[in-house]
Short mmCIF file of C-alpha atoms and ligand atoms in Angstrom, two decimals:
data_model
loop_
_atom_site.label_atom_id
_atom_site.label_comp_id
_atom_site.label_asym_id
_atom_site.label_seq_id
_atom_site.Cartn_x
_atom_site.Cartn_y
_atom_site.Cartn_z
CA MET A 1 12.14 -1.36 23.40
CA GLU A 2 11.88 1.94 21.51
CA ARG A 3 8.48 2.70 20.04
CA ASN A 4 9.71 2.65 16.44
CA GLU A 5 11.31 -0.76 16.97
CA ARG A 6 7.94 -2.03 18.15
CA TYR A 7 6.25 -0.69 15.00
CA LEU A 8 8.83 -2.40 12.84
CA GLU A 9 8.56 -5.66 14.74
CA VAL A 10 4.78 -5.77 14.33
CA ALA A 11 4.95 -4.75 10.65
CA VAL A 12 7.43 -7.55 9.95
CA LYS A 13 5.23 -10.04 11.80
CA ALA A 14 2.20 -8.99 9.71
CA ALA A 15 4.19 -9.10 6.44
CA ARG A 16 5.57 -12.56 7.17
CA GLU A 17 2.11 -13.87 8.08
CA ALA A 18 0.60 -12.55 4.82
CA GLY A 19 3.58 -13.96 2.93
CA ARG A 20 2.98 -17.35 4.54
CA ILE A 21 -0.64 -17.25 3.31
CA GLN A 22 0.45 -16.24 -0.22
CA LYS A 23 2.94 -19.09 -0.40
CA LEU A 24 0.44 -21.61 0.98
CA TYR A 25 -2.15 -20.95 -1.74
CA PHE A 26 0.28 -20.17 -4.57
CA GLY A 27 -0.47 -22.36 -7.60
CA SER A 28 -3.91 -23.51 -6.38
CA SER A 29 -7.10 -22.64 -8.24
CA LEU A 30 -8.56 -19.47 -6.83
CA GLN A 31 -11.82 -17.59 -6.77
CA ILE A 32 -11.32 -14.36 -8.67
CA GLU A 33 -13.43 -11.23 -8.74
CA PHE A 34 -12.84 -8.18 -10.88
CA LYS A 35 -12.76 -4.63 -9.49
CA GLY A 36 -12.38 -3.38 -13.08
CA GLU A 37 -12.01 -4.95 -16.52
CA ILE A 38 -8.44 -6.16 -15.83
CA ASN A 39 -8.16 -5.43 -12.09
CA PRO A 40 -8.48 -8.75 -10.27
CA VAL A 41 -8.82 -9.55 -6.58
CA THR A 42 -8.57 -13.08 -5.20
CA GLU A 43 -9.59 -14.70 -1.96
CA VAL A 44 -5.88 -14.70 -1.04
CA ASP A 45 -5.76 -10.86 -1.25
CA ARG A 46 -8.65 -10.81 1.20
CA LEU A 47 -7.15 -13.41 3.54
CA CYS A 48 -3.89 -11.44 3.63
CA ASP A 49 -5.80 -8.20 4.19
CA ARG A 50 -7.62 -9.71 7.17
CA ALA A 51 -4.48 -11.24 8.69
CA ILE A 52 -2.49 -7.98 8.43
CA SER A 53 -5.34 -5.83 9.77
CA GLU A 54 -5.80 -8.14 12.75
CA ILE A 55 -2.12 -8.12 13.67
CA LEU A 56 -1.75 -4.35 13.30
CA LEU A 57 -4.97 -3.36 15.03
CA GLN A 58 -4.58 -5.86 17.86
CA THR A 59 -1.38 -4.07 18.84
CA PHE A 60 -2.27 -0.52 17.77
CA PRO A 61 -6.07 -0.27 18.00
CA ASP A 62 -6.06 3.55 17.80
CA HIS A 63 -4.04 3.80 14.60
CA ASP A 64 -5.60 4.53 11.20
CA LEU A 65 -5.37 1.81 8.60
CA LEU A 66 -5.52 2.37 4.85
CA THR A 67 -5.51 -0.91 2.98
CA GLU A 68 -6.33 -1.71 -0.63
CA GLU A 69 -8.96 -4.31 0.16
CA SER A 70 -11.01 -2.72 2.97
CA PRO A 71 -12.94 0.54 3.28
CA PHE A 72 -11.00 3.27 5.08
CA GLU A 73 -12.39 4.27 8.48
CA LYS A 74 -10.77 7.45 9.67
CA LYS A 75 -10.02 7.50 13.40
CA GLY A 76 -7.98 10.67 13.20
CA SER A 77 -4.73 9.19 14.56
CA PRO A 78 -1.41 10.78 13.52
CA TYR A 79 -0.34 7.21 12.72
CA ARG A 80 -1.61 5.66 9.50
CA TRP A 81 -0.67 2.19 8.30
CA ILE A 82 -0.72 1.90 4.50
CA VAL A 83 -1.04 -1.66 3.31
CA ASP A 84 -1.05 -3.55 0.04
CA PRO A 85 -1.90 -7.08 1.22
CA MET A 86 -0.69 -8.45 -2.10
CA ASP A 87 1.11 -6.42 -4.74
CA GLY A 88 1.21 -8.38 -7.99
CA THR A 89 -2.17 -10.11 -7.96
CA THR A 90 -2.21 -10.61 -11.74
CA ASN A 91 1.12 -12.45 -11.49
CA TYR A 92 -0.13 -14.46 -8.52
CA LEU A 93 -3.23 -15.77 -10.19
CA HIS A 94 -1.24 -16.86 -13.22
CA GLY A 95 1.30 -18.74 -11.12
CA TYR A 96 4.02 -16.21 -12.00
CA PRO A 97 6.20 -15.93 -8.89
CA CYS A 98 6.58 -12.16 -8.59
CA PHE A 99 4.45 -10.65 -5.81
CA CYS A 100 4.83 -9.36 -2.29
CA VAL A 101 3.27 -7.80 0.79
CA SER A 102 3.81 -4.08 1.32
CA ILE A 103 3.30 -2.33 4.67
CA ALA A 104 4.22 1.26 5.54
CA LEU A 105 3.60 3.52 8.51
CA GLU A 106 2.94 7.23 8.21
CA PHE A 107 3.33 9.58 11.17
CA GLU A 108 1.86 13.04 10.70
CA LYS A 109 1.70 12.46 6.93
CA GLU A 110 5.33 11.35 6.60
CA VAL A 111 6.23 7.74 5.89
CA ILE A 112 8.57 6.63 8.69
CA LEU A 113 8.78 2.90 8.07
CA GLY A 114 8.39 0.43 5.22
CA VAL A 115 8.38 -3.35 5.00
CA VAL A 116 8.10 -5.33 1.75
CA TYR A 117 8.19 -9.12 1.81
CA ASN A 118 8.54 -11.50 -1.14
CA PRO A 119 7.66 -14.93 0.26
CA ILE A 120 8.85 -16.91 -2.76
CA LEU A 121 12.43 -15.65 -2.54
CA ASP A 122 12.12 -15.10 1.23
CA GLU A 123 13.36 -11.54 0.71
CA LEU A 124 12.46 -9.07 3.42
CA PHE A 125 13.12 -5.40 2.64
CA ILE A 126 12.88 -2.93 5.52
CA SER A 127 13.53 0.77 5.85
CA GLU A 128 13.14 3.32 8.58
CA LYS A 129 13.32 7.08 8.08
CA GLY A 130 16.92 8.18 8.57
CA LYS A 131 18.18 4.65 9.27
CA GLY A 132 18.82 3.19 5.81
CA ALA A 133 17.29 0.30 3.86
CA TYR A 134 18.00 -3.38 4.39
CA LEU A 135 17.45 -6.65 2.58
CA ASN A 136 17.42 -9.64 4.91
CA GLY A 137 19.41 -7.62 7.44
CA LYS A 138 22.06 -6.36 4.99
CA LYS A 139 22.24 -2.67 4.15
CA ILE A 140 21.36 -1.94 0.52
CA SER A 141 22.06 0.99 -1.74
CA VAL A 142 21.14 2.12 -5.22
CA SER A 143 23.37 1.46 -8.24
CA GLN A 144 26.10 3.81 -9.45
CA GLU A 145 25.09 3.73 -13.14
CA LYS A 146 25.42 7.23 -14.53
CA ASN A 147 24.30 6.75 -18.10
CA LEU A 148 20.69 6.20 -19.13
CA PHE A 149 21.81 4.27 -22.22
CA ARG A 150 23.44 1.70 -19.90
CA SER A 151 20.50 1.63 -17.45
CA PHE A 152 18.20 -1.24 -16.59
CA LEU A 153 14.71 0.18 -16.03
CA SER A 154 11.35 -1.07 -14.88
CA THR A 155 7.81 0.21 -15.23
CA GLY A 156 4.20 -0.83 -15.07
CA PHE A 157 0.84 0.09 -16.57
CA PRO A 158 -2.30 1.14 -14.74
CA TYR A 159 -5.57 -0.76 -14.97
CA ASP A 160 -7.03 1.75 -17.49
CA VAL A 161 -4.34 0.86 -20.06
CA HIS A 162 -6.94 -0.46 -22.52
CA ASP A 163 -8.46 3.03 -22.72
CA HIS A 164 -5.21 5.03 -22.81
CA GLY A 165 -2.73 2.62 -24.37
CA ASP A 166 -1.13 5.14 -26.75
CA PHE A 167 -0.59 7.63 -23.95
CA TYR A 168 1.38 5.15 -21.77
CA LEU A 169 3.26 3.76 -24.77
CA ARG A 170 4.72 7.18 -25.62
CA TYR A 171 6.70 7.08 -22.36
CA PHE A 172 7.57 3.43 -22.90
CA ARG A 173 8.83 4.11 -26.43
CA GLU A 174 11.12 6.99 -25.40
CA PHE A 175 12.62 5.01 -22.53
CA LEU A 176 12.99 1.92 -24.71
CA ILE A 177 15.18 3.69 -27.26
CA ARG A 178 17.27 5.48 -24.60
CA SER A 179 17.99 2.68 -22.10
CA PHE A 180 19.79 -0.65 -21.95
CA ALA A 181 16.61 -2.65 -21.27
CA ILE A 182 13.19 -2.38 -19.65
CA ARG A 183 11.22 -4.89 -17.57
CA ARG A 184 7.54 -4.82 -16.60
CA PRO A 185 7.58 -7.14 -13.56
CA GLY A 186 4.01 -6.50 -12.32
CA SER A 187 4.68 -5.44 -8.73
CA ALA A 188 5.44 -1.76 -8.19
CA ALA A 189 6.47 -2.34 -4.56
CA LEU A 190 9.10 -4.86 -5.67
CA ASP A 191 10.19 -2.61 -8.55
CA LEU A 192 11.02 0.12 -6.03
CA CYS A 193 12.77 -2.30 -3.66
CA TYR A 194 14.83 -3.71 -6.53
CA LEU A 195 15.83 -0.17 -7.42
CA ALA A 196 16.82 0.41 -3.78
CA ALA A 197 18.91 -2.77 -3.93
CA GLY A 198 20.71 -1.68 -7.12
CA ARG A 199 19.05 -4.30 -9.33
CA PHE A 200 17.23 -1.65 -11.37
CA ASP A 201 18.65 1.81 -12.10
CA GLY A 202 15.34 3.59 -12.69
CA PHE A 203 11.54 3.19 -12.55
CA TRP A 204 8.54 5.19 -13.75
CA GLU A 205 4.81 4.61 -13.56
CA LEU A 206 1.55 6.57 -13.63
CA LYS A 207 -1.58 6.32 -11.46
CA LEU A 208 -0.17 4.16 -8.70
CA GLN A 209 -1.95 4.11 -5.37
CA PRO A 210 -0.42 4.99 -1.97
CA TRP A 211 -0.32 1.31 -0.94
CA ASP A 212 1.70 0.43 -4.07
CA VAL A 213 4.45 2.95 -3.31
CA ALA A 214 4.53 3.99 0.36
CA ALA A 215 7.01 1.37 1.60
CA GLY A 216 9.00 1.17 -1.65
CA ALA A 217 9.47 4.94 -1.95
CA LEU A 218 11.01 5.14 1.52
CA MET A 219 13.22 2.17 0.59
CA VAL A 220 14.52 4.09 -2.47
CA MET A 221 15.24 7.26 -0.51
CA GLU A 222 16.90 5.43 2.36
CA ALA A 223 19.07 3.52 -0.13
CA GLY A 224 20.37 6.83 -1.53
CA GLY A 225 18.05 7.10 -4.53
CA LYS A 226 15.82 9.89 -5.76
CA ILE A 227 12.06 9.97 -6.25
CA THR A 228 9.99 12.80 -7.75
CA ASP A 229 6.97 13.38 -9.95
CA PHE A 230 7.35 13.66 -13.75
CA ARG A 231 8.36 17.37 -13.48
CA GLY A 232 11.09 16.70 -10.93
CA GLN A 233 8.95 18.08 -8.10
CA PRO A 234 8.94 16.41 -4.65
CA PHE A 235 7.18 13.07 -4.61
CA HIS A 236 4.38 12.24 -2.24
CA ILE A 237 2.60 8.90 -2.00
CA TYR A 238 -0.82 10.28 -2.95
CA SER A 239 0.44 11.74 -6.23
CA LYS A 240 -0.19 10.00 -9.52
CA GLU A 241 3.29 10.07 -11.06
CA VAL A 242 6.35 8.21 -9.84
CA LEU A 243 9.82 8.73 -11.23
CA ALA A 244 12.45 6.94 -9.16
CA SER A 245 16.13 6.42 -9.88
CA ASN A 246 19.59 5.96 -8.46
CA GLY A 247 19.88 9.76 -8.57
CA TRP A 248 22.61 9.77 -11.24
CA ILE A 249 20.25 9.19 -14.19
CA HIS A 250 17.34 11.23 -12.80
CA SER A 251 17.77 14.28 -15.02
CA GLN A 252 18.17 12.05 -18.09
CA MET A 253 14.91 10.33 -17.17
CA LEU A 254 13.18 13.71 -16.74
CA GLU A 255 14.46 14.73 -20.18
CA THR A 256 13.06 11.50 -21.63
CA ILE A 257 9.67 12.25 -20.11
CA LYS A 258 9.74 15.74 -21.62
CA GLU A 259 10.55 14.22 -24.99
CA ALA A 260 7.65 11.73 -24.68
CA GLU A 261 5.24 14.54 -23.76
CA LYS A 262 6.15 16.60 -26.83
CA ASN A 263 4.12 14.16 -28.86
CA LEU A 264 1.14 13.75 -26.54
C1 IPD B 1 -0.41 -3.45 -9.30
C2 IPD B 1 1.06 -3.73 -9.44
C3 IPD B 1 1.54 -3.46 -10.85
C4 IPD B 1 1.22 -2.04 -11.28
C5 IPD B 1 -0.25 -1.76 -11.12
C6 IPD B 1 -0.67 -2.01 -9.65
P1 IPD B 1 -1.88 -4.93 -7.55
O1 IPD B 1 -0.86 -3.69 -7.97
O2 IPD B 1 1.82 -2.94 -8.53
O3 IPD B 1 2.94 -3.60 -10.97
O4 IPD B 1 1.61 -1.88 -12.61
O5 IPD B 1 -0.46 -0.41 -11.45
O6 IPD B 1 -2.01 -1.70 -9.48
O7 IPD B 1 -3.21 -4.62 -8.17
O8 IPD B 1 -1.27 -6.18 -8.00
O9 IPD B 1 -1.93 -4.76 -6.06
CA1 CA B 2 -0.61 -2.93 -5.68
CA1 CA B 3 -2.92 -5.37 -4.20
#
Protein backbone atom coordinates (compact mmCIF):
# COMPACT_ATOMS: atom_id res chain seq x y z
CA MET A 1 0.00 0.00 0.00
CA GLU A 2 1.27 3.47 -0.93
CA ARG A 3 2.07 5.73 2.00
CA ASN A 4 -0.60 8.30 1.11
CA GLU A 5 -3.24 5.57 0.93
CA ARG A 6 -2.26 4.55 4.45
CA TYR A 7 -2.68 8.15 5.68
CA LEU A 8 -6.10 8.34 4.09
CA GLU A 9 -7.16 4.98 5.49
CA VAL A 10 -6.20 5.97 9.04
CA ALA A 11 -7.79 9.43 8.71
CA VAL A 12 -11.06 7.86 7.56
CA LYS A 13 -10.94 5.37 10.43
CA ALA A 14 -10.45 8.22 12.94
CA ALA A 15 -13.22 10.34 11.35
CA ARG A 16 -15.70 7.47 11.38
CA GLU A 17 -14.90 6.66 15.01
CA ALA A 18 -15.44 10.29 16.09
CA GLY A 19 -18.62 10.37 14.01
CA ARG A 20 -19.84 7.23 15.78
CA ILE A 21 -19.29 8.96 19.15
CA GLN A 22 -21.12 12.12 17.97
CA LYS A 23 -24.09 10.10 16.80
CA LEU A 24 -24.19 8.03 19.99
CA TYR A 25 -24.51 11.05 22.29
CA PHE A 26 -26.53 13.27 19.92
CA GLY A 27 -29.69 14.52 21.65
CA SER A 28 -28.58 13.55 25.18
CA SER A 29 -28.02 16.13 27.89
CA LEU A 30 -24.40 17.17 27.93
CA GLN A 31 -21.92 18.85 30.19
CA ILE A 32 -20.96 22.15 28.59
CA GLU A 33 -18.05 24.45 29.33
CA PHE A 34 -17.39 27.80 27.74
CA LYS A 35 -14.04 28.78 26.21
CA GLY A 36 -15.50 32.26 25.59
CA GLU A 37 -18.84 33.98 26.08
CA ILE A 38 -20.50 32.04 23.22
CA ASN A 39 -17.78 29.47 22.44
CA PRO A 40 -18.91 26.15 23.91
CA VAL A 41 -17.10 22.84 24.31
CA THR A 42 -18.84 19.64 25.36
CA GLU A 43 -17.66 16.33 26.72
CA VAL A 44 -18.36 14.89 23.25
CA ASP A 45 -15.80 17.29 21.67
CA ARG A 46 -13.27 15.95 24.15
CA LEU A 47 -14.20 12.29 23.64
CA CYS A 48 -13.85 12.75 19.87
CA ASP A 49 -10.55 14.57 20.34
CA ARG A 50 -9.17 11.70 22.42
CA ALA A 51 -10.40 9.00 20.02
CA ILE A 52 -8.92 10.73 16.95
CA SER A 53 -5.59 11.49 18.65
CA GLU A 54 -5.25 7.87 19.78
CA ILE A 55 -5.92 6.46 16.33
CA LEU A 56 -3.59 8.89 14.56
CA LEU A 57 -0.73 8.73 17.03
CA GLN A 58 -0.90 4.96 17.46
CA THR A 59 -0.12 4.62 13.77
CA PHE A 60 2.05 7.71 13.28
CA PRO A 61 3.67 8.42 16.66
CA ASP A 62 6.26 10.81 15.19
CA HIS A 63 3.78 13.08 13.43
CA ASP A 64 2.75 16.48 14.79
CA LEU A 65 -0.87 16.89 15.79
CA LEU A 66 -2.72 20.20 15.95
CA THR A 67 -6.21 19.75 17.32
CA GLU A 68 -8.71 22.27 18.61
CA GLU A 69 -9.19 20.64 21.99
CA SER A 70 -5.62 19.76 23.08
CA PRO A 71 -2.46 21.80 23.58
CA PHE A 72 -0.07 21.61 20.63
CA GLU A 73 3.20 19.79 21.30
CA LYS A 74 5.65 20.40 18.51
CA LYS A 75 7.71 17.35 17.57
CA GLY A 76 9.16 18.97 14.47
CA SER A 77 7.83 16.41 11.98
CA PRO A 78 7.19 17.51 8.37
CA TYR A 79 3.80 15.84 8.82
CA ARG A 80 1.14 17.72 10.79
CA TRP A 81 -2.38 16.45 11.34
CA ILE A 82 -4.91 19.27 11.74
CA VAL A 83 -8.07 18.18 13.48
CA ASP A 84 -11.41 19.65 14.43
CA PRO A 85 -12.91 16.81 16.51
CA MET A 86 -16.34 18.39 16.12
CA ASP A 87 -17.13 21.30 13.85
CA GLY A 88 -20.55 22.69 14.71
CA THR A 89 -20.61 22.31 18.49
CA THR A 90 -23.28 25.00 18.96
CA ASN A 91 -25.57 23.07 16.59
CA TYR A 92 -24.75 19.81 18.33
CA LEU A 93 -25.65 20.94 21.80
CA HIS A 94 -28.97 22.31 20.58
CA GLY A 95 -29.88 19.06 18.84
CA TYR A 96 -29.55 20.71 15.41
CA PRO A 97 -28.19 18.00 13.10
CA CYS A 98 -25.45 19.90 11.27
CA PHE A 99 -21.93 19.02 12.48
CA CYS A 100 -18.98 16.94 11.41
CA VAL A 101 -15.45 15.73 12.05
CA SER A 102 -12.66 17.38 10.09
CA ILE A 103 -9.18 15.88 9.66
CA ALA A 104 -6.41 17.12 7.37
CA LEU A 105 -2.77 16.23 6.88
CA GLU A 106 -0.08 18.76 6.07
CA PHE A 107 3.27 17.74 4.62
CA GLU A 108 5.95 20.43 4.66
CA LYS A 109 3.27 23.08 5.27
CA GLU A 110 1.04 21.99 2.38
CA VAL A 111 -2.27 20.25 2.99
CA ILE A 112 -2.14 16.94 1.10
CA LEU A 113 -5.24 15.20 2.39
CA GLY A 114 -8.61 16.07 3.88
CA VAL A 115 -11.44 14.04 5.37
CA VAL A 116 -14.75 15.48 6.59
CA TYR A 117 -17.44 13.20 7.97
CA ASN A 118 -21.07 14.05 8.75
CA PRO A 119 -22.34 11.11 10.81
CA ILE A 120 -26.01 12.09 10.67
CA LEU A 121 -26.20 11.96 6.87
CA ASP A 122 -23.39 9.39 6.71
CA GLU A 123 -21.60 11.64 4.22
CA LEU A 124 -17.86 11.13 3.93
CA PHE A 125 -15.96 13.77 1.94
CA ILE A 126 -12.35 13.00 1.03
CA SER A 127 -9.74 14.78 -1.02
CA GLU A 128 -6.11 14.21 -1.82
CA LYS A 129 -3.81 16.77 -3.41
CA GLY A 130 -3.95 16.32 -7.18
CA LYS A 131 -6.46 13.46 -7.01
CA GLY A 132 -9.84 15.21 -6.82
CA ALA A 133 -12.58 15.34 -4.18
CA TYR A 134 -15.12 12.63 -3.43
CA LEU A 135 -18.37 12.24 -1.55
CA ASN A 136 -19.05 8.66 -0.50
CA GLY A 137 -16.74 7.47 -3.28
CA LYS A 138 -18.25 9.62 -6.05
CA LYS A 139 -16.21 12.41 -7.60
CA ILE A 140 -17.61 15.87 -6.84
CA SER A 141 -17.16 19.23 -8.49
CA VAL A 142 -18.17 22.80 -7.86
CA SER A 143 -21.26 24.36 -9.46
CA GLN A 144 -21.27 26.16 -12.81
CA GLU A 145 -23.25 29.21 -11.63
CA LYS A 146 -21.72 32.30 -13.19
CA ASN A 147 -23.87 35.04 -11.76
CA LEU A 148 -23.67 36.22 -8.16
CA PHE A 149 -27.32 37.30 -8.26
CA ARG A 150 -28.28 33.66 -8.90
CA SER A 151 -25.82 32.26 -6.32
CA PHE A 152 -26.56 30.35 -3.15
CA LEU A 153 -24.00 31.42 -0.52
CA SER A 154 -23.04 30.43 2.98
CA THR A 155 -21.14 32.14 5.76
CA GLY A 156 -20.55 32.11 9.48
CA PHE A 157 -19.68 34.48 12.30
CA PRO A 158 -16.73 34.26 14.68
CA TYR A 159 -17.11 33.97 18.43
CA ASP A 160 -16.38 37.69 18.96
CA VAL A 161 -19.51 38.68 16.99
CA HIS A 162 -21.06 40.34 20.05
CA ASP A 163 -18.19 42.84 20.11
CA HIS A 164 -17.93 43.45 16.35
CA GLY A 165 -21.45 42.79 15.10
CA ASP A 166 -21.66 45.83 12.80
CA PHE A 167 -18.36 44.98 11.16
CA TYR A 168 -19.45 41.43 10.17
CA LEU A 169 -22.93 42.61 9.17
CA ARG A 170 -21.51 45.00 6.55
CA TYR A 171 -20.26 42.00 4.57
CA PHE A 172 -23.48 40.11 5.21
CA ARG A 173 -25.59 43.04 4.01
CA GLU A 174 -23.69 43.47 0.73
CA PHE A 175 -23.85 39.76 -0.06
CA LEU A 176 -27.51 39.59 0.92
CA ILE A 177 -28.57 42.21 -1.61
CA ARG A 178 -26.37 40.76 -4.39
CA SER A 179 -27.07 37.02 -4.13
CA PHE A 180 -29.97 34.60 -4.51
CA ALA A 181 -29.88 33.51 -0.85
CA ILE A 182 -27.53 33.06 2.09
CA ARG A 183 -27.37 30.33 4.74
CA ARG A 184 -25.47 30.32 8.05
CA PRO A 185 -25.26 26.57 8.72
CA GLY A 186 -22.83 26.66 11.68
CA SER A 187 -20.10 24.33 10.43
CA ALA A 188 -17.41 25.91 8.27
CA ALA A 189 -15.94 22.52 7.33
CA LEU A 190 -19.32 21.40 5.95
CA ASP A 191 -19.85 24.77 4.25
CA LEU A 192 -16.64 24.23 2.28
CA CYS A 193 -17.50 20.61 1.46
CA TYR A 194 -20.97 21.64 0.28
CA LEU A 195 -19.35 24.22 -1.95
CA ALA A 196 -17.04 21.51 -3.31
CA ALA A 197 -20.10 19.35 -3.99
CA GLY A 198 -21.90 22.15 -5.87
CA ARG A 199 -24.56 22.68 -3.19
CA PHE A 200 -23.31 26.19 -2.42
CA ASP A 201 -21.78 28.51 -5.01
CA GLY A 202 -19.74 30.66 -2.63
CA PHE A 203 -18.65 31.06 1.01
CA TRP A 204 -16.93 33.76 3.08
CA GLU A 205 -15.96 33.99 6.71
CA LEU A 206 -13.50 35.82 8.96
CA LYS A 207 -11.28 34.58 11.80
CA LEU A 208 -11.60 30.87 11.17
CA GLN A 209 -8.98 28.56 12.63
CA PRO A 210 -6.79 26.11 10.67
CA TRP A 211 -8.80 23.13 11.93
CA ASP A 212 -12.04 24.68 10.61
CA VAL A 213 -10.72 25.03 7.06
CA ALA A 214 -7.75 22.74 6.35
CA ALA A 215 -9.70 19.74 5.01
CA GLY A 216 -12.52 21.80 3.45
CA ALA A 217 -10.18 24.15 1.58
CA LEU A 218 -8.43 21.23 -0.12
CA MET A 219 -11.87 19.80 -0.95
CA VAL A 220 -12.83 23.08 -2.70
CA MET A 221 -9.61 23.26 -4.71
CA GLU A 222 -9.72 19.61 -5.71
CA ALA A 223 -13.34 20.02 -6.81
CA GLY A 224 -12.29 22.81 -9.20
CA GLY A 225 -13.16 25.79 -6.98
CA LYS A 226 -11.16 28.82 -5.94
CA ILE A 227 -10.12 29.98 -2.48
CA THR A 228 -8.33 33.22 -1.58
CA ASP A 229 -8.24 35.87 1.11
CA PHE A 230 -10.50 38.96 0.88
CA ARG A 231 -8.04 40.72 -1.49
CA GLY A 232 -7.88 37.79 -3.91
CA GLN A 233 -4.43 36.79 -2.65
CA PRO A 234 -3.50 33.10 -2.20
CA PHE A 235 -5.25 31.45 0.71
CA HIS A 236 -3.43 29.65 3.46
CA ILE A 237 -5.05 27.84 6.37
CA TYR A 238 -3.49 30.06 9.04
CA SER A 239 -4.90 33.25 7.52
CA LYS A 240 -7.94 34.94 8.98
CA GLU A 241 -10.02 35.52 5.84
CA VAL A 242 -11.64 32.88 3.67
CA LEU A 243 -13.31 33.60 0.37
CA ALA A 244 -14.20 30.41 -1.49
CA SER A 245 -16.27 29.96 -4.63
CA ASN A 246 -16.90 27.90 -7.71
CA GLY A 247 -14.37 30.17 -9.45
CA TRP A 248 -16.94 31.74 -11.80
CA ILE A 249 -18.35 34.18 -9.22
CA HIS A 250 -15.06 34.85 -7.42
CA SER A 251 -14.39 38.30 -8.86
CA GLN A 252 -18.00 39.33 -8.18
CA MET A 253 -17.56 38.22 -4.56
CA LEU A 254 -14.30 40.21 -4.31
CA GLU A 255 -16.12 43.26 -5.67
CA THR A 256 -18.83 42.78 -3.03
CA ILE A 257 -16.21 42.68 -0.30
CA LYS A 258 -14.67 45.90 -1.63
CA GLU A 259 -18.10 47.50 -1.57
CA ALA A 260 -18.70 46.36 2.04
CA GLU A 261 -15.31 47.75 3.11
CA LYS A 262 -16.04 51.20 1.67
CA ASN A 263 -18.33 51.76 4.60
CA LEU A 264 -16.19 50.27 7.36
C1 LIG B 1 -17.30 26.93 14.38
C2 LIG B 1 -18.08 26.59 13.14
C3 LIG B 1 -18.92 27.76 12.68
C4 LIG B 1 -18.07 28.99 12.45
C5 LIG B 1 -17.27 29.32 13.69
C6 LIG B 1 -16.40 28.09 14.08
P1 LIG B 1 -16.77 24.96 16.19
O1 LIG B 1 -16.50 25.83 14.80
O2 LIG B 1 -17.22 26.19 12.08
O3 LIG B 1 -19.57 27.50 11.46
O4 LIG B 1 -18.91 30.06 12.11
O5 LIG B 1 -16.44 30.41 13.38
O6 LIG B 1 -15.61 28.40 15.18
O7 LIG B 1 -16.48 25.89 17.33
O8 LIG B 1 -18.15 24.47 16.15
O9 LIG B 1 -15.72 23.90 16.08
CA1 LIG C 1 -14.64 24.42 14.13
CA1 LIG D 1 -14.68 22.28 17.11
